[in-house]
Amino acid sequence: MEWNVNTYKQISQQVLKFEKCIDHLASLHEIDDLHRLTMPKKAENVYEAFKGIQAQSNIILVYCVAVSMLDLIQDLLTDCADGVFESHADIYNSATELTATLTSLIETLAPKVLAPAFSLHAKYIEEIDEKKSELHDAEHKLNEGIQRLQLVEDELKQTHKSTLLIEENINHAGNRLLSKNQQTLDSRISAAQDEIQSILRSAQDDFNVYTSRSERKIEELMAKAENQNQIHTSDINDLFNAHEKESTNRIEVRIQRAEGIAANLSKQASDAKELYDDIASEQKESFHAFIQDSQSSINDSIRKTSTEASQKVQKAQIDAQESFNTFLNENITSINERIEEKVSEYDDLKKTMESTFQEKIDSLEDQLSIVTSGVMADQHIKQANTERRAYWALQLTGFAFMLAAIYAGSLFFSELTNVHIPFLPKPDLVIHIDGALYSGLNLTTLLFMRLSMIILLTAPAIYLLKEAAGHRHKENLYRQRGIQLATISPYLEELEKEERAAIKKELVKSFFNFHDGKADTQNVPDFLRDMKEAVGIAKSLNGQTKTVSQRFGRKPK
């Protein structure tokens, strides 16, 4: 399966179908399963990974994203295999289709993306796979840590519930104790009131009895006084009837005596009445004092009883509150200790997992850096070999043109001097020193033709040799870079991280910038340059220091 727009659309449709199945799972409530909580997160990771590529993305990026998505989906398939629900079956089917598509895409892109790295560093790839498996193990351990944290959270919730239950029990016990003390106080107050009422009733009864006795005594005294008065009156009447016949003087005396007796009796009656009034007032005052004393004593006893009862109630409340606070503080302290212990264990586990994960990442980065350096070094060496082949092709071609130019020049020299050079044909034209020409051609035409031939052979030779020198220089440059990339990793491992970053930053300028330097072509023959040097030497020998422009008065350009 090649990576194109149709493949992108197919995978996009399968990812959307997979996401709908996950959304359907999130809307169900079949069972409280831990996988059902982690599966939407893993599916979201799959969707976020797919969002990182487009239809025009590089195949390397597509390959990396496909591999990561395949790993995540394999983990989800493992979770689905543990359940027997209809939603899991839908997720399993959609994930299987997406897995088949990604597997086909990875198998197609793998030779294009990983062939160089696999051919050069197969053992590093195996180590990377091992690191990936270790990372998966670390992920599983992290999931186990999350499960442990959830268990700790459940234990904390249970502890909180038990604490609330204990608090409710203590509140009920305090309320019961308060109501019991209140009932006891009410019963004591009612008993005190009943006792006061009984005392008042007994005092009222005693007062009534005493009053009735006093009234009876007064009535008895009154009756006695009346009886005495009646007796005296009857005696007087008897005496008056008996001595009526006596003389009037004796009657008057008797009358005066009777009046004195009557006055005495009236006085006795008034004295008895005053005595009764004094006795009644004394009884009333004593009864009033008794009532006041009884009320004050009763009030004192009530105050004392209420004070003692309130003190007991307050003491009971204080004791109950102190016992509740002590019990609650002990429970809170034990809960806090357990929470701190669990949190410390989680922090230690988290730090261990983070350090392990960071070590795995660093190791993976080192392996990837080695693989990348090896691939780059191999590419530079390949380019250096290409430049070497181009160099030798141009060098040999230029050398052939140069040999042809030398051959033509030697032939021309042989014809001019009539000197036979080995491996050359015998000259058919002889030019003597005196300038005689034994041929039908003009000398100027002959010289022009020979020189033209030499120039036509020399110009391509010079160009090809210069190009060969440029390719030779590029070969040395690429080969030097390849050797540097192949050997720089062990050197950088001995340095600190900051020094490695600074050195890599400096090397980027030389490794990834365009090389615009010129090759050294001093060893390539150039007739124009040699002619300029010969003219300069001739001028120095003739003593001329002025140029042609200066001799003819021209302005320098």
Coordinates of C-alpha atoms in Angstrom, one line a residue:
M1 CA 0.0 0.0 0.0
E2 CA 1.6 3.2 -1.1
W3 CA 1.2 6.5 0.8
N4 CA -1.1 8.8 -1.2
V5 CA -4.4 10.8 -0.8
N6 CA -6.5 7.6 -1.1
T7 CA -4.6 5.9 1.7
Y8 CA -4.9 8.9 3.9
K9 CA -8.6 9.0 3.4
Q10 CA -9.0 5.3 4.1
I11 CA -7.0 5.5 7.4
S12 CA -8.9 8.7 8.3
Q13 CA -12.3 6.9 7.9
Q14 CA -11.1 3.9 9.9
V15 CA -9.8 6.2 12.7
L16 CA -13.2 8.0 12.8
K17 CA -15.0 4.7 13.0
F18 CA -12.7 3.6 15.8
E19 CA -13.3 6.8 17.7
K20 CA -17.1 6.4 17.4
C21 CA -16.8 2.9 18.9
I22 CA -14.8 4.4 21.8
D23 CA -17.5 7.1 22.3
H24 CA -20.1 4.4 22.4
L25 CA -18.1 2.6 25.1
A26 CA -17.9 5.8 27.1
S27 CA -21.7 6.1 27.0
L28 CA -22.3 2.6 28.4
H29 CA -22.3 1.5 32.1
E30 CA -21.9 -2.3 31.9
I31 CA -19.2 -2.7 34.6
D32 CA -16.8 -0.6 36.6
D33 CA -13.7 -1.9 34.8
L34 CA -10.3 -0.2 34.9
H35 CA -9.7 -0.9 31.2
R36 CA -12.9 1.0 30.4
L37 CA -11.3 4.0 32.1
T38 CA -8.0 3.8 30.3
M39 CA -9.2 2.8 26.8
P40 CA -10.6 6.3 25.9
K41 CA -7.3 7.8 26.9
K42 CA -5.4 5.4 24.7
A43 CA -7.9 6.0 21.8
E44 CA -7.4 9.7 22.2
N45 CA -3.6 9.2 21.9
V46 CA -4.2 7.3 18.7
Y47 CA -6.3 10.1 17.3
E48 CA -3.7 12.8 18.4
A49 CA -0.9 10.7 16.7
F50 CA -2.9 10.6 13.4
K51 CA -3.5 14.3 13.5
G52 CA 0.2 14.8 13.2
I53 CA 0.4 13.7 9.5
Q54 CA -1.3 14.9 6.3
A55 CA -1.7 13.5 2.8
Q56 CA 1.4 15.4 1.7
S57 CA 3.6 14.4 4.7
N58 CA 7.0 12.9 4.4
I59 CA 7.1 9.1 4.3
I60 CA 9.5 9.0 7.3
L61 CA 7.0 11.0 9.4
V62 CA 4.2 8.8 8.2
Y63 CA 6.1 5.6 9.0
C64 CA 6.9 6.8 12.6
V65 CA 3.3 7.8 13.2
A66 CA 2.0 4.5 11.8
V67 CA 4.3 2.6 14.1
S68 CA 3.3 4.5 17.2
M69 CA -0.4 4.1 16.2
L70 CA 0.1 0.4 15.7
D71 CA 1.6 0.0 19.2
L72 CA -1.2 1.9 20.8
I73 CA -3.9 -0.1 19.0
Q74 CA -2.1 -3.4 19.9
D75 CA -2.4 -2.3 23.6
L76 CA -6.1 -1.6 23.1
L77 CA -6.6 -5.0 21.5
T78 CA -5.1 -6.6 24.6
D79 CA -7.5 -4.6 26.8
C80 CA -10.5 -5.7 24.6
A81 CA -9.5 -9.3 24.8
D82 CA -10.0 -9.2 28.6
G83 CA -13.7 -8.3 28.3
V84 CA -16.7 -10.1 26.8
F85 CA -18.9 -7.1 26.1
E86 CA -20.5 -6.0 22.8
S87 CA -18.8 -2.6 22.9
H88 CA -15.5 -4.4 23.2
A89 CA -16.3 -6.5 20.2
D90 CA -17.0 -3.4 18.1
I91 CA -13.8 -1.8 19.2
Y92 CA -11.9 -5.0 18.5
N93 CA -13.2 -5.2 14.9
S94 CA -12.5 -1.6 14.1
A95 CA -9.1 -1.8 15.7
T96 CA -8.3 -5.0 13.7
E97 CA -9.2 -3.3 10.4
L98 CA -7.1 -0.2 11.3
T99 CA -4.2 -2.6 12.4
A100 CA -4.3 -4.4 9.0
T101 CA -4.2 -1.1 7.1
L102 CA -1.3 0.3 9.2
T103 CA 0.5 -3.0 9.0
S104 CA 0.2 -3.0 5.2
L105 CA 1.4 0.6 5.1
I106 CA 4.3 -0.1 7.4
E107 CA 5.4 -3.1 5.3
T108 CA 5.3 -0.9 2.2
L109 CA 7.2 2.1 3.7
A110 CA 9.7 0.1 5.7
P111 CA 12.1 -0.8 2.8
K112 CA 12.1 2.9 1.7
V113 CA 12.6 4.4 5.1
L114 CA 14.6 1.9 7.1
A115 CA 16.6 0.0 4.4
P116 CA 19.8 2.1 4.8
A117 CA 19.7 2.1 8.6
F118 CA 18.9 -1.6 8.8
S119 CA 21.7 -2.5 6.4
L120 CA 24.3 -0.6 8.4
H121 CA 23.1 -0.9 12.0
A122 CA 20.8 -3.9 12.4
K123 CA 22.1 -4.5 15.9
Y124 CA 21.2 -1.0 17.0
I125 CA 17.6 -1.5 15.7
E126 CA 17.3 -4.7 17.8
E127 CA 18.4 -2.7 20.8
I128 CA 15.9 0.0 20.0
D129 CA 13.2 -2.7 19.9
E130 CA 14.3 -3.9 23.3
K131 CA 14.1 -0.4 24.6
K132 CA 10.6 0.0 23.2
S133 CA 9.6 -3.2 24.9
E134 CA 11.1 -1.9 28.1
L135 CA 9.2 1.4 27.6
H136 CA 6.0 -0.7 27.2
D137 CA 6.9 -2.4 30.5
A138 CA 7.4 0.9 32.1
E139 CA 4.0 2.0 30.8
H140 CA 2.4 -1.1 32.2
K141 CA 4.2 -0.3 35.5
L142 CA 2.8 3.2 35.4
N143 CA -0.7 1.9 34.8
E144 CA -0.2 -0.4 37.8
G145 CA 1.0 2.6 39.9
I146 CA -2.2 4.4 38.8
Q147 CA -4.3 1.4 39.9
R148 CA -2.5 1.5 43.2
L149 CA -3.2 5.2 43.6
Q150 CA -6.9 4.5 42.8
L151 CA -6.9 1.8 45.5
V152 CA -5.3 4.2 47.9
E153 CA -8.0 6.8 47.0
D154 CA -10.7 4.2 47.7
E155 CA -9.1 3.4 51.0
L156 CA -9.1 7.1 51.9
K157 CA -12.7 7.4 50.9
Q158 CA -13.6 4.4 53.1
T159 CA -11.6 6.0 56.0
H160 CA -13.4 9.3 55.5
K161 CA -16.7 7.5 55.6
S162 CA -15.7 5.7 58.8
T163 CA -14.6 9.0 60.3
L164 CA -18.0 10.6 59.4
L165 CA -19.7 7.6 60.9
I166 CA -17.7 7.8 64.1
E167 CA -18.4 11.6 64.3
E168 CA -22.2 10.9 63.9
N169 CA -22.0 8.2 66.6
I170 CA -20.2 10.6 68.9
N171 CA -22.7 13.3 68.2
H172 CA -25.6 10.9 68.9
A173 CA -23.9 9.8 72.1
G174 CA -23.4 13.4 73.2
N175 CA -27.0 14.3 72.3
R176 CA -28.2 11.2 74.3
L177 CA -26.0 12.2 77.3
L178 CA -27.2 15.8 77.1
S179 CA -30.8 14.7 76.9
K180 CA -30.3 12.3 79.7
N181 CA -28.7 15.0 81.9
Q182 CA -31.5 17.4 80.9
Q183 CA -34.0 14.8 81.9
T184 CA -32.2 14.2 85.2
L185 CA -32.1 17.9 85.8
D186 CA -35.8 18.2 85.0
S187 CA -36.6 15.3 87.2
R188 CA -34.6 16.8 90.0
I189 CA -36.2 20.2 89.5
S190 CA -39.7 18.6 89.4
A191 CA -38.8 16.7 92.6
A192 CA -37.6 19.9 94.2
Q193 CA -40.8 21.6 93.2
D194 CA -42.9 18.7 94.5
E195 CA -40.9 18.8 97.8
I196 CA -41.5 22.6 98.0
Q197 CA -45.2 22.1 97.3
S198 CA -45.4 19.4 99.9
I199 CA -43.5 21.6 102.4
L200 CA -45.8 24.5 101.6
R201 CA -48.8 22.2 101.9
S202 CA -47.5 20.8 105.2
A203 CA -46.8 24.3 106.4
Q204 CA -50.3 25.4 105.3
D205 CA -51.8 22.4 107.1
D206 CA -49.8 23.2 110.2
F207 CA -50.9 26.8 110.0
N208 CA -54.5 25.8 109.5
V209 CA -54.2 23.4 112.4
Y210 CA -52.6 26.0 114.6
T211 CA -55.1 28.6 113.5
S212 CA -58.0 26.2 114.2
R213 CA -56.5 25.4 117.6
S214 CA -56.1 29.1 118.4
E215 CA -59.7 29.8 117.2
R216 CA -60.9 27.0 119.4
K217 CA -59.0 28.3 122.3
I218 CA -60.4 31.8 121.7
E219 CA -63.9 30.4 121.3
E220 CA -63.4 28.3 124.5
L221 CA -62.2 31.5 126.3
M222 CA -65.2 33.4 124.9
A223 CA -67.5 30.7 125.9
K224 CA -66.0 30.5 129.3
A225 CA -66.2 34.2 129.6
E226 CA -69.9 34.2 128.6
N227 CA -70.5 31.3 130.9
Q228 CA -68.9 33.2 133.7
N229 CA -70.9 36.3 132.7
Q230 CA -74.1 34.2 132.6
I231 CA -73.2 32.6 135.9
H232 CA -72.4 36.0 137.4
T233 CA -75.6 37.4 135.8
S234 CA -77.6 34.6 137.2
D235 CA -75.9 35.0 140.5
I236 CA -76.7 38.7 140.4
N237 CA -80.2 38.0 139.4
D238 CA -80.5 35.4 142.2
L239 CA -78.9 37.7 144.6
F240 CA -81.1 40.5 143.4
N241 CA -84.1 38.4 143.6
A242 CA -83.0 37.1 147.0
H243 CA -82.1 40.4 148.5
E244 CA -84.6 42.4 146.4
K245 CA -86.5 42.8 149.4
E246 CA -83.6 44.1 151.2
S247 CA -83.1 47.7 151.5
T248 CA -82.6 49.9 148.6
N249 CA -79.2 50.9 149.8
R250 CA -78.0 47.4 149.7
I251 CA -79.6 47.1 146.2
E252 CA -77.7 50.2 145.1
V253 CA -74.5 48.8 146.6
R254 CA -75.2 45.5 144.9
I255 CA -76.0 47.3 141.7
Q256 CA -72.7 49.2 141.9
R257 CA -70.9 46.0 142.7
A258 CA -72.6 44.3 139.8
E259 CA -71.7 47.2 137.5
G260 CA -68.1 46.9 138.7
I261 CA -68.2 43.2 138.1
A262 CA -69.7 43.8 134.7
A263 CA -66.9 46.3 134.0
N264 CA -64.4 43.8 135.3
L265 CA -65.9 41.1 133.0
S266 CA -65.9 43.5 130.1
K267 CA -62.3 44.3 130.9
Q268 CA -61.5 40.6 131.1
A269 CA -63.3 40.1 127.7
S270 CA -61.3 42.9 126.1
D271 CA -58.1 41.6 127.7
A272 CA -59.0 38.1 126.3
K273 CA -59.7 39.7 122.9
E274 CA -56.4 41.6 123.0
L275 CA -54.7 38.4 124.1
Y276 CA -56.3 36.6 121.2
D277 CA -55.2 39.3 118.8
D278 CA -51.7 39.2 120.2
I279 CA -51.6 35.4 119.9
A280 CA -52.9 35.6 116.3
S281 CA -50.4 38.3 115.3
E282 CA -47.6 36.4 116.9
Q283 CA -48.7 33.2 115.1
K284 CA -49.0 35.1 111.8
E285 CA -45.5 36.6 112.3
S286 CA -44.0 33.3 113.2
F287 CA -45.8 31.6 110.3
H288 CA -44.6 34.3 108.0
A289 CA -41.1 34.0 109.2
F290 CA -41.3 30.2 108.8
I291 CA -42.6 30.6 105.3
Q292 CA -39.8 33.0 104.4
D293 CA -37.2 30.7 106.0
S294 CA -38.7 27.8 104.1
Q295 CA -38.7 29.7 100.8
S296 CA -35.1 30.9 101.3
S297 CA -34.0 27.4 102.2
I298 CA -35.9 25.9 99.3
N299 CA -34.5 28.5 96.9
D300 CA -31.0 27.9 98.2
S301 CA -31.4 24.2 97.7
I302 CA -32.9 24.7 94.2
R303 CA -30.0 27.0 93.3
K304 CA -27.5 24.6 94.7
T305 CA -29.1 21.7 93.0
S306 CA -29.4 23.5 89.6
T307 CA -25.8 24.8 89.9
E308 CA -24.5 21.3 90.7
A309 CA -26.6 19.8 87.9
S310 CA -25.4 22.5 85.4
Q311 CA -21.8 21.9 86.5
K312 CA -22.2 18.2 86.0
V313 CA -23.8 18.7 82.6
Q314 CA -21.0 21.1 81.6
K315 CA -18.4 18.7 82.9
A316 CA -20.0 15.8 81.0
Q317 CA -20.2 17.9 77.8
I318 CA -16.5 19.0 78.2
D319 CA -15.4 15.4 78.9
A320 CA -17.4 14.1 75.9
Q321 CA -16.0 16.9 73.7
E322 CA -12.5 16.2 74.9
S323 CA -12.9 12.5 74.3
F324 CA -14.4 13.1 70.9
N325 CA -11.5 15.5 70.0
T326 CA -8.9 13.1 71.2
F327 CA -10.4 10.2 69.3
L328 CA -10.9 12.4 66.2
N329 CA -7.3 13.7 66.4
E330 CA -6.0 10.2 66.8
N331 CA -7.9 9.0 63.7
I332 CA -6.9 12.1 61.7
T333 CA -3.3 11.6 62.7
S334 CA -3.3 7.9 61.7
I335 CA -5.1 8.8 58.4
N336 CA -2.6 11.5 57.7
E337 CA 0.3 9.2 58.4
R338 CA -1.2 6.6 56.1
I339 CA -1.8 9.2 53.4
E340 CA 1.7 10.5 53.8
E341 CA 3.1 7.0 53.6
K342 CA 1.1 6.2 50.4
V343 CA 2.0 9.6 48.9
S344 CA 5.7 9.0 49.7
E345 CA 5.5 5.6 48.2
Y346 CA 3.8 7.0 45.1
D347 CA 6.4 9.8 44.9
D348 CA 9.3 7.2 45.1
L349 CA 7.6 5.0 42.5
K350 CA 7.1 8.1 40.3
K351 CA 10.7 9.2 40.7
T352 CA 11.9 5.7 40.0
M353 CA 9.7 5.4 36.9
E354 CA 10.7 8.9 35.7
S355 CA 14.4 8.1 36.1
T356 CA 14.0 4.8 34.4
F357 CA 12.0 6.3 31.6
Q358 CA 14.5 9.1 31.2
E359 CA 17.4 6.6 31.1
K360 CA 15.5 4.7 28.4
I361 CA 14.9 7.9 26.5
D362 CA 18.5 8.9 26.8
S363 CA 19.7 5.5 25.7
L364 CA 17.3 5.6 22.8
E365 CA 18.4 9.0 21.8
D366 CA 22.0 7.9 21.9
Q367 CA 21.2 4.9 19.7
L368 CA 19.3 7.1 17.3
S369 CA 22.1 9.6 17.2
I370 CA 24.6 6.7 16.4
V371 CA 22.3 5.4 13.7
T372 CA 21.8 8.9 12.3
S373 CA 25.5 9.6 12.3
G374 CA 26.2 6.3 10.6
V375 CA 23.6 6.9 7.9
M376 CA 24.9 10.4 7.3
A377 CA 28.5 9.2 7.2
D378 CA 27.5 6.4 4.8
Q379 CA 25.8 9.0 2.5
H380 CA 28.8 11.2 2.6
I381 CA 31.1 8.3 1.7
K382 CA 28.8 7.3 -1.2
Q383 CA 28.9 10.9 -2.5
A384 CA 32.7 10.9 -2.1
N385 CA 32.8 7.7 -4.2
T386 CA 30.6 9.4 -6.8
E387 CA 32.8 12.4 -6.9
R388 CA 35.9 10.2 -7.3
R389 CA 34.4 8.4 -10.3
A390 CA 33.6 11.7 -11.9
Y391 CA 37.1 12.9 -11.1
W392 CA 38.7 10.0 -12.8
A393 CA 36.4 10.2 -15.9
L394 CA 37.2 13.9 -16.4
Q395 CA 40.9 13.5 -15.5
L396 CA 41.4 10.7 -18.1
T397 CA 39.4 12.6 -20.8
G398 CA 41.4 15.8 -20.2
F399 CA 44.7 13.8 -20.1
A400 CA 43.7 12.3 -23.5
F401 CA 43.1 15.7 -24.9
M402 CA 46.4 16.9 -23.5
L403 CA 48.3 14.0 -25.0
A404 CA 46.6 14.8 -28.4
A405 CA 47.8 18.4 -28.0
I406 CA 51.3 17.3 -27.2
Y407 CA 51.3 14.9 -30.2
A408 CA 50.2 17.7 -32.5
G409 CA 52.8 20.1 -31.1
S410 CA 55.5 17.5 -31.5
L411 CA 54.5 16.8 -35.1
F412 CA 54.5 20.6 -35.8
F413 CA 58.0 20.9 -34.2
S414 CA 59.2 17.9 -36.3
E415 CA 58.0 19.5 -39.5
L416 CA 59.6 22.9 -38.7
T417 CA 63.0 21.5 -37.7
N418 CA 63.1 18.4 -40.0
V419 CA 64.0 16.4 -36.9
H420 CA 62.6 13.0 -36.9
I421 CA 60.9 12.1 -33.6
P422 CA 60.4 8.4 -32.8
F423 CA 56.9 7.1 -33.2
L424 CA 56.0 10.0 -35.5
P425 CA 55.7 9.9 -39.3
K426 CA 58.4 11.4 -41.5
P427 CA 57.9 15.1 -42.1
D428 CA 56.8 15.9 -45.7
L429 CA 57.5 19.6 -45.2
V430 CA 60.9 21.0 -44.4
I431 CA 61.4 24.7 -43.4
H432 CA 65.1 25.6 -43.4
I433 CA 66.7 28.2 -41.2
D434 CA 67.0 30.7 -44.1
G435 CA 63.2 30.5 -44.5
A436 CA 63.0 28.6 -47.8
L437 CA 59.7 26.7 -48.1
Y438 CA 59.7 23.6 -50.4
S439 CA 55.9 23.1 -50.3
G440 CA 53.1 24.7 -52.0
L441 CA 51.4 25.9 -48.8
N442 CA 51.9 29.4 -47.4
L443 CA 53.9 29.5 -44.2
T444 CA 51.4 31.7 -42.4
T445 CA 48.5 29.4 -43.3
L446 CA 50.5 26.4 -42.1
L447 CA 51.4 28.1 -38.8
F448 CA 47.7 29.2 -38.2
M449 CA 46.4 25.7 -38.9
R450 CA 48.9 24.0 -36.6
L451 CA 48.4 26.5 -33.8
S452 CA 44.6 26.3 -34.2
M453 CA 44.7 22.5 -33.9
I454 CA 46.9 22.8 -30.8
I455 CA 44.6 25.3 -29.2
L456 CA 41.5 23.3 -30.1
L457 CA 43.0 20.3 -28.4
T458 CA 44.4 22.2 -25.4
A459 CA 41.2 24.2 -24.4
P460 CA 39.0 21.1 -23.7
A461 CA 41.9 19.5 -21.9
I462 CA 42.3 22.5 -19.6
Y463 CA 38.5 22.7 -18.9
L464 CA 38.2 19.0 -18.2
L465 CA 41.3 19.0 -15.9
K466 CA 39.9 22.0 -14.0
E467 CA 36.5 20.2 -13.5
A468 CA 38.4 17.1 -12.5
A469 CA 40.2 19.1 -9.8
G470 CA 36.9 20.5 -8.5
H471 CA 35.5 17.0 -8.2
R472 CA 38.7 15.8 -6.5
H473 CA 38.3 18.6 -4.0
K474 CA 34.6 17.7 -3.4
E475 CA 35.6 14.0 -2.9
N476 CA 38.1 15.0 -0.2
L477 CA 35.5 17.2 1.4
Y478 CA 32.8 14.5 1.5
R479 CA 35.2 11.8 2.6
Q480 CA 36.5 14.0 5.4
R481 CA 32.9 14.7 6.6
G482 CA 32.0 11.1 6.4
I483 CA 35.0 10.1 8.5
Q484 CA 34.2 12.9 11.0
L485 CA 30.5 11.8 11.3
A486 CA 31.6 8.2 11.8
T487 CA 34.1 9.0 14.5
I488 CA 32.5 12.0 16.3
S489 CA 30.0 10.1 18.5
P490 CA 32.7 8.4 20.7
Y491 CA 34.5 11.7 21.0
L492 CA 31.3 13.6 22.1
E493 CA 30.4 10.9 24.6
E494 CA 33.3 11.9 26.8
L495 CA 32.2 15.6 27.0
E496 CA 29.5 17.3 29.0
K497 CA 26.0 17.8 27.7
E498 CA 26.5 21.6 27.3
E499 CA 29.8 21.1 25.5
R500 CA 28.3 18.5 23.2
A501 CA 25.4 20.9 22.3
A502 CA 27.9 23.8 21.6
I503 CA 30.1 21.6 19.4
K504 CA 27.1 20.2 17.5
K505 CA 25.9 23.8 16.9
E506 CA 29.3 24.8 15.5
L507 CA 29.4 21.6 13.3
V508 CA 26.0 22.4 11.8
K509 CA 27.5 25.4 10.0
S510 CA 30.1 23.3 8.3
F511 CA 28.0 20.2 7.7
F512 CA 24.8 21.7 6.4
N513 CA 25.9 24.9 4.6
F514 CA 26.5 25.2 0.9
H515 CA 30.2 24.9 0.0
D516 CA 31.1 27.7 -2.3
G517 CA 34.9 27.3 -2.1
K518 CA 37.1 27.1 -5.2
A519 CA 39.3 24.1 -6.0
D520 CA 43.0 24.5 -6.3
T521 CA 43.9 24.3 -10.1
Q522 CA 47.5 25.4 -9.9
N523 CA 48.7 22.0 -11.2
V524 CA 46.5 22.3 -14.4
P525 CA 48.4 23.8 -17.4
D526 CA 47.0 27.1 -18.7
F527 CA 48.6 28.7 -21.8
L528 CA 47.1 32.1 -21.1
R529 CA 48.5 32.2 -17.6
D530 CA 51.9 30.9 -18.8
M531 CA 51.9 33.5 -21.6
K532 CA 51.2 36.3 -19.1
E533 CA 54.1 35.0 -16.9
A534 CA 56.4 34.8 -20.0
V535 CA 55.5 38.4 -21.0
G536 CA 56.2 39.6 -17.5
I537 CA 59.5 37.9 -17.4
A538 CA 60.5 39.4 -20.8
K539 CA 59.5 42.9 -19.6
S540 CA 61.6 42.5 -16.5
L541 CA 64.6 41.4 -18.7
N542 CA 64.2 44.3 -21.1
G543 CA 63.9 46.8 -18.2
Q544 CA 60.3 47.9 -19.1
T545 CA 58.2 48.6 -16.1
K546 CA 55.3 50.4 -17.9
T547 CA 52.4 48.5 -19.2
V548 CA 51.1 48.9 -22.8
S549 CA 48.4 51.3 -21.7
Q550 CA 50.9 53.5 -20.0
R551 CA 53.2 53.5 -23.0
F552 CA 50.5 54.6 -25.4
G553 CA 49.0 57.0 -22.9
R554 CA 45.7 55.2 -22.4
K555 CA 43.6 55.6 -19.3
P556 CA 43.6 52.6 -17.1
K557 CA 40.4 50.7 -17.0

